[in-house]
PDB file of C-alpha atoms in Angstrom:
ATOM      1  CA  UNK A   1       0.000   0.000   0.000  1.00 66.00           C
ATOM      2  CA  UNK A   2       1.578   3.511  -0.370  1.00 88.00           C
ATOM      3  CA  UNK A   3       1.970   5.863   1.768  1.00 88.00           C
ATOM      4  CA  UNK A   4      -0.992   7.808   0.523  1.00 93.00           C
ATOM      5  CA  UNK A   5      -3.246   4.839   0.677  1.00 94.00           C
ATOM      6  CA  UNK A   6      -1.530   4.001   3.944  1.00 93.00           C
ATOM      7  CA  UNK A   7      -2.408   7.503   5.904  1.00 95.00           C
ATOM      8  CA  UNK A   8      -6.052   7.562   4.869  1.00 96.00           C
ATOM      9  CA  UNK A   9      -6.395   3.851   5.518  1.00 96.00           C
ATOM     10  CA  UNK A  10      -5.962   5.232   9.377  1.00 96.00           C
ATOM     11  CA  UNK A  11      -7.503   8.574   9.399  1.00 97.00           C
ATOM     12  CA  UNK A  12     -11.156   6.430   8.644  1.00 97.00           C
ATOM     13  CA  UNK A  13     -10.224   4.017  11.151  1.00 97.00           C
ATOM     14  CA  UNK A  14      -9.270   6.690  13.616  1.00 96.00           C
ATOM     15  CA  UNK A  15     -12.278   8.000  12.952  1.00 96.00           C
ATOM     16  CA  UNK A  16     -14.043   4.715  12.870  1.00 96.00           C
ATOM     17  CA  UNK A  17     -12.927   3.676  15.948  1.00 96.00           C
ATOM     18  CA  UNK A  18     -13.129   6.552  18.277  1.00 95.00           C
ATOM     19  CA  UNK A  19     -16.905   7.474  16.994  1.00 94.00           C
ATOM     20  CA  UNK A  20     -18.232   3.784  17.897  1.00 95.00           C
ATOM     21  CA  UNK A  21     -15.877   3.499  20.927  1.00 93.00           C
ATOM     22  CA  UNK A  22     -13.339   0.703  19.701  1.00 95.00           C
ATOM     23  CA  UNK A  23     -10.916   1.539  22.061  1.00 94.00           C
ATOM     24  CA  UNK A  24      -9.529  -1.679  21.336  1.00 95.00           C
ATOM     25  CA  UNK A  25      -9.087  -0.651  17.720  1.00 95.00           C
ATOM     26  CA  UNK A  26      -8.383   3.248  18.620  1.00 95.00           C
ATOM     27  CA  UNK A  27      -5.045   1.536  20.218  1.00 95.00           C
ATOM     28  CA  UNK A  28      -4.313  -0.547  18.116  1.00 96.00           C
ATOM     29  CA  UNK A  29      -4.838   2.271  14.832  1.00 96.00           C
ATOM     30  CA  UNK A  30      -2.683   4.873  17.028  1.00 94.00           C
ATOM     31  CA  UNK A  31       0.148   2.559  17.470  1.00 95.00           C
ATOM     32  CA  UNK A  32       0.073   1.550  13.575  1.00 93.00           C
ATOM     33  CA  UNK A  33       0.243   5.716  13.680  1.00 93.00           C
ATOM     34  CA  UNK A  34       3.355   5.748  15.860  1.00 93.00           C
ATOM     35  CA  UNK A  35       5.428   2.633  14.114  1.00 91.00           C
ATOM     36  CA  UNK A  36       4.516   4.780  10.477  1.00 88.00           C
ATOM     37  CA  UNK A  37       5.364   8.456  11.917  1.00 87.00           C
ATOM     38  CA  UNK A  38       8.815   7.082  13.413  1.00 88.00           C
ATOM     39  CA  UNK A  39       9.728   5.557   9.632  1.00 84.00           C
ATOM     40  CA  UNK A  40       8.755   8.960   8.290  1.00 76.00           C
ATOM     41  CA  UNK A  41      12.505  10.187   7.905  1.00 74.00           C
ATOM     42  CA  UNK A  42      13.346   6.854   5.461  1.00 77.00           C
ATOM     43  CA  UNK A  43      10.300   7.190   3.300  1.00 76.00           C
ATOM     44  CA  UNK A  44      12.491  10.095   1.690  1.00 82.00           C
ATOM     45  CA  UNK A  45      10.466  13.155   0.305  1.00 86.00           C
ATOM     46  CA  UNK A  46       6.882  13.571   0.525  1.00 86.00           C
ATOM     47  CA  UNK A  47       4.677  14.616  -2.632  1.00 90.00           C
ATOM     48  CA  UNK A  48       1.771  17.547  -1.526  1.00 94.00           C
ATOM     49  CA  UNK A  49      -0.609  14.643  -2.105  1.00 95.00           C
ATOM     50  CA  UNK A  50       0.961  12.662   1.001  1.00 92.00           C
ATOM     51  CA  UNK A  51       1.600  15.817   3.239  1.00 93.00           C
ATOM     52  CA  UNK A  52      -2.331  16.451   2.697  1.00 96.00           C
ATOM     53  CA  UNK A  53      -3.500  13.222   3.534  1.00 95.00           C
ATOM     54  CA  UNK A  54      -0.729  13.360   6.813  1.00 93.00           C
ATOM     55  CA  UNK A  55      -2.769  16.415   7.517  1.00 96.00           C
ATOM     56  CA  UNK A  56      -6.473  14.474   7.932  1.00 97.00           C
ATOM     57  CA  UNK A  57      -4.556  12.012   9.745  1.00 97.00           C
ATOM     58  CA  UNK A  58      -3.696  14.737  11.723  1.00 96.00           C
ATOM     59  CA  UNK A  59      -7.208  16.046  12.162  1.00 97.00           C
ATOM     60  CA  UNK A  60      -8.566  12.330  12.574  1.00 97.00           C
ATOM     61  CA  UNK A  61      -6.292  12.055  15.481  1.00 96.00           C
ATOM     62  CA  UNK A  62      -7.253  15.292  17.063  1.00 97.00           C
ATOM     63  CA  UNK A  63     -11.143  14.216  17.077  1.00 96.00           C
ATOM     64  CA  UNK A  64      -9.864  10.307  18.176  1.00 96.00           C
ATOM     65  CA  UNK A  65      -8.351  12.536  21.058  1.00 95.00           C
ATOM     66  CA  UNK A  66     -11.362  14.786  21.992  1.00 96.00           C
ATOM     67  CA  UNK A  67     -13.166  11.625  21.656  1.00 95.00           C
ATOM     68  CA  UNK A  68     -11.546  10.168  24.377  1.00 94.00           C
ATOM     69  CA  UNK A  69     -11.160  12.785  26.585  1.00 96.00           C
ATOM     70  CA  UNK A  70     -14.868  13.357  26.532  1.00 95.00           C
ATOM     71  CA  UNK A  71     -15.473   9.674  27.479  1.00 94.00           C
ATOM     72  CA  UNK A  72     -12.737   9.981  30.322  1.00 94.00           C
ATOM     73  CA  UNK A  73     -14.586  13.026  31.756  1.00 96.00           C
ATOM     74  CA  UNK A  74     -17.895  11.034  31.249  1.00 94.00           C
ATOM     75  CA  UNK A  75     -16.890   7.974  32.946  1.00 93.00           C
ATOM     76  CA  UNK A  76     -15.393  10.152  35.698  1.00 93.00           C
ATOM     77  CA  UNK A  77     -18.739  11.749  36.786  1.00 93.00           C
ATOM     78  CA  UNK A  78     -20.293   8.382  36.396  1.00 90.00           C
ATOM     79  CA  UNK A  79     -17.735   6.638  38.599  1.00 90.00           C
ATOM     80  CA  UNK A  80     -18.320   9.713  41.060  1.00 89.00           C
ATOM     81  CA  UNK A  81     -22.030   8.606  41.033  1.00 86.00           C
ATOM     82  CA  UNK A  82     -21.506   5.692  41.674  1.00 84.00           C
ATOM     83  CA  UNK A  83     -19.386   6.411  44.594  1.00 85.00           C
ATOM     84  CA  UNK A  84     -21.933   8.981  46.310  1.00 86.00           C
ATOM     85  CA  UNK A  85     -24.799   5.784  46.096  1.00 82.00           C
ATOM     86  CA  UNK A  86     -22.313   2.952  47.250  1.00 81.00           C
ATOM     87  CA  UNK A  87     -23.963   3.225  50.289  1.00 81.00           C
ATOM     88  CA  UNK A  88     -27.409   2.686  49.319  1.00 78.00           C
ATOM     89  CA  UNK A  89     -26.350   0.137  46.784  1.00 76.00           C
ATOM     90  CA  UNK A  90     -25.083  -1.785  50.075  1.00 79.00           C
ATOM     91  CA  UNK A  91     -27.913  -1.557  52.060  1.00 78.00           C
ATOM     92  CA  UNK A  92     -30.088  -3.280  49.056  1.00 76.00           C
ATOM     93  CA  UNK A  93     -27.565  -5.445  48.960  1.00 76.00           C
ATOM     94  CA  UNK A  94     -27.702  -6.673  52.476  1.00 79.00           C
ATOM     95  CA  UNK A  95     -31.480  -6.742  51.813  1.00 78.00           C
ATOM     96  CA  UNK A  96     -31.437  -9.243  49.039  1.00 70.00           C
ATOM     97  CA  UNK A  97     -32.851  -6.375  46.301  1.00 56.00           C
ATOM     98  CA  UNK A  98     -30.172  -5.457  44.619  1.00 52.00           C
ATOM     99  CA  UNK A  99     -31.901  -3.596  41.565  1.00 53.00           C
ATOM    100  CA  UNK A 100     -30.220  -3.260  38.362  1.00 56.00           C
ATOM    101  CA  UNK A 101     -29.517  -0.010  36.929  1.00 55.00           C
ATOM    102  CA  UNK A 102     -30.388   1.327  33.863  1.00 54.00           C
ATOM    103  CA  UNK A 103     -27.743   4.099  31.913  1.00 55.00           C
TER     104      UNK A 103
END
């Protein structure tokens, strides 16, 4: 594949992944990103064609990373919920009604 092929291959997977929540696939996209950007100084010069396409991977990444900072905050305040009713979760608990929740 070349290297034009290559960088919008993973700026729709980066894209992919981070809008249905693959972080499995998120990693494993930004680390294919990291093992191509460090092999950037032997691919020799770049033609505009490549530099653009380096620039939506660029953008990709950027909403891969909002992405994920917006789920980190999100999980945050639900973890923080979770903590402030760990006490009534216990007493239903020791009651034998443990209720399931519902997002």
């Amino acid at each position: 594949m070349d290297r034009y092929a290559q960088l919008m291959s993973i700026a729709r997977n980066l894209l992919s992944a981070s809008q249905r929540g693959d972080w499995t696939l998120l990693e494993s996209v930004d680390r294919q990103l990291a093992e191509l950007l460090t092999r950037r100084t032997e691919w020799g010069q770049w033609s505009q064609q490549e530099m653009m396409a380096l620039a939506t991977v660029q953008r990709a990444h950027e909403q891969a990373r909002e992405r994920c900072v917006s789920e980190t905050q999100a999980m945050h305040t639900r973890l923080g919920q979770m903590r402030e009713h760990k006490a009534g979760w216990l007493a239903y608990a020791m009651n034998g009604e443990v209720a399931e929740e519902r997002p």
